[in-house]
Each structure stands twice: as structure tokens, then as C-alpha cells.
Amino acid sequence: QEQEVKTVPLEEQQSFGCNFLVVNNETVLVPLEVNQRINAQLIDAGKKVELMDLQESTNGYGGPHCMTGQLFRGKI
């Protein structure tokens, strides 16, 4: 499968635009609505973008991917 690299503006990098969480092949959880360029790129790539509205949580310097870093995701 071919992969494509997207460019993300510095302001969206600094507002956790790349710190999203992939739930499955179709769904991506994004932290902030203000990251319009990367969110649009995900939609254009065929992903269902779900807004988590983590404005207050990202003040602690983390987005949805970092916030789930300690979760066990395998079969028990």
C-alpha cells in the first residue's frame, strides 16, 4: 500500500495536530478543532475525524495519542 507524507504547519504542530489517535482503519480521534489543515487532510484521506475537544487537557502538554500511551491494547 502506498503511503503519502503530509505537511503540517508549525502552528498546528504546536497545537497537537499530529497527536491524534487512530481507532481503526476509518476513525481518527483529533484533539482540537483549530487544526483545520491536518483535520481536512485526514478527511481527504478517507478517515472519519472525531473531535475530542481536549483544549483544557492539552494545557498539560499532551494529545490523545500520548494520553493513551499506558493503555493495554492487546488480547488478555
GROMACS .gro file of C-alpha atoms in nm:
model
   76
    1GLN     CA    1   0.000   0.000   0.000
    2GLU     CA    2   0.135   0.341  -0.099
    3GLN     CA    3   0.192   0.593   0.176
    4GLU     CA    4   0.181   0.970   0.145
    5VAL     CA    5   0.359   1.224   0.364
    6LYS     CA    6   0.159   1.534   0.457
    7THR     CA    7   0.300   1.873   0.555
    8VAL     CA    8   0.164   2.017   0.879
    9PRO     CA    9   0.204   2.390   0.953
   10LEU     CA   10   0.415   2.479   1.256
   11GLU     CA   11   0.119   2.628   1.444
   12GLU     CA   12  -0.074   2.301   1.406
   13GLN     CA   13   0.230   2.102   1.516
   14GLN     CA   14   0.245   2.316   1.829
   15SER     CA   15  -0.127   2.267   1.898
   16PHE     CA   16  -0.103   1.885   1.888
   17GLY     CA   17  -0.238   1.849   1.534
   18CYS     CA   18  -0.024   1.540   1.478
   19ASN     CA   19  -0.103   1.391   1.818
   20PHE     CA   20  -0.421   1.215   1.712
   21LEU     CA   21  -0.536   0.863   1.795
   22VAL     CA   22  -0.614   0.608   1.526
   23VAL     CA   23  -0.903   0.391   1.647
   24ASN     CA   24  -0.934   0.169   1.339
   25ASN     CA   25  -0.885   0.193   0.962
   26GLU     CA   26  -1.162   0.451   0.932
   27THR     CA   27  -1.173   0.653   1.256
   28VAL     CA   28  -0.925   0.906   1.394
   29LEU     CA   29  -0.971   1.098   1.720
   30VAL     CA   30  -0.832   1.452   1.697
   31PRO     CA   31  -0.764   1.680   1.995
   32LEU     CA   32  -0.856   2.026   1.865
   33GLU     CA   33  -1.088   2.175   1.606
   34VAL     CA   34  -0.843   2.461   1.539
   35ASN     CA   35  -0.611   2.223   1.350
   36GLN     CA   36  -0.814   2.267   1.034
   37ARG     CA   37  -0.544   2.177   0.781
   38ILE     CA   38  -0.443   1.840   0.926
   39ASN     CA   39  -0.806   1.755   1.009
   40ALA     CA   40  -0.902   1.827   0.646
   41GLN     CA   41  -0.610   1.617   0.521
   42LEU     CA   42  -0.731   1.324   0.731
   43ILE     CA   43  -1.084   1.362   0.592
   44ASP     CA   44  -0.946   1.385   0.237
   45ALA     CA   45  -0.760   1.059   0.305
   46GLY     CA   46  -1.095   0.892   0.374
   47LYS     CA   47  -1.082   0.898   0.753
   48LYS     CA   48  -1.376   0.971   0.983
   49VAL     CA   49  -1.248   1.251   1.207
   50GLU     CA   50  -1.397   1.265   1.558
   51LEU     CA   51  -1.330   1.578   1.762
   52MET     CA   52  -1.238   1.513   2.126
   53ASP     CA   53  -1.221   1.883   2.226
   54LEU     CA   54  -0.919   1.845   2.453
   55GLN     CA   55  -0.840   2.217   2.478
   56GLU     CA   56  -0.813   2.207   2.858
   57SER     CA   57  -0.632   1.873   2.864
   58THR     CA   58  -0.367   1.981   2.613
   59ASN     CA   59  -0.264   2.258   2.852
   60GLY     CA   60  -0.076   1.976   3.029
   61TYR     CA   61   0.116   1.917   2.703
   62GLY     CA   62  -0.036   1.602   2.562
   63GLY     CA   63  -0.284   1.492   2.300
   64PRO     CA   64  -0.499   1.180   2.263
   65HIS     CA   65  -0.214   0.955   2.148
   66CYS     CA   66   0.004   1.049   2.446
   67MET     CA   67  -0.291   1.026   2.687
   68THR     CA   68  -0.349   0.661   2.593
   69GLY     CA   69   0.017   0.558   2.599
   70GLN     CA   70  -0.024   0.341   2.908
   71LEU     CA   71  -0.334   0.150   2.794
   72PHE     CA   72  -0.301  -0.221   2.724
   73ARG     CA   73  -0.442  -0.277   2.375
   74GLY     CA   74  -0.381  -0.646   2.319
   75LYS     CA   75  -0.584  -0.955   2.396
   76ILE     CA   76  -0.584  -1.069   2.757
   0.00000   0.00000   0.00000
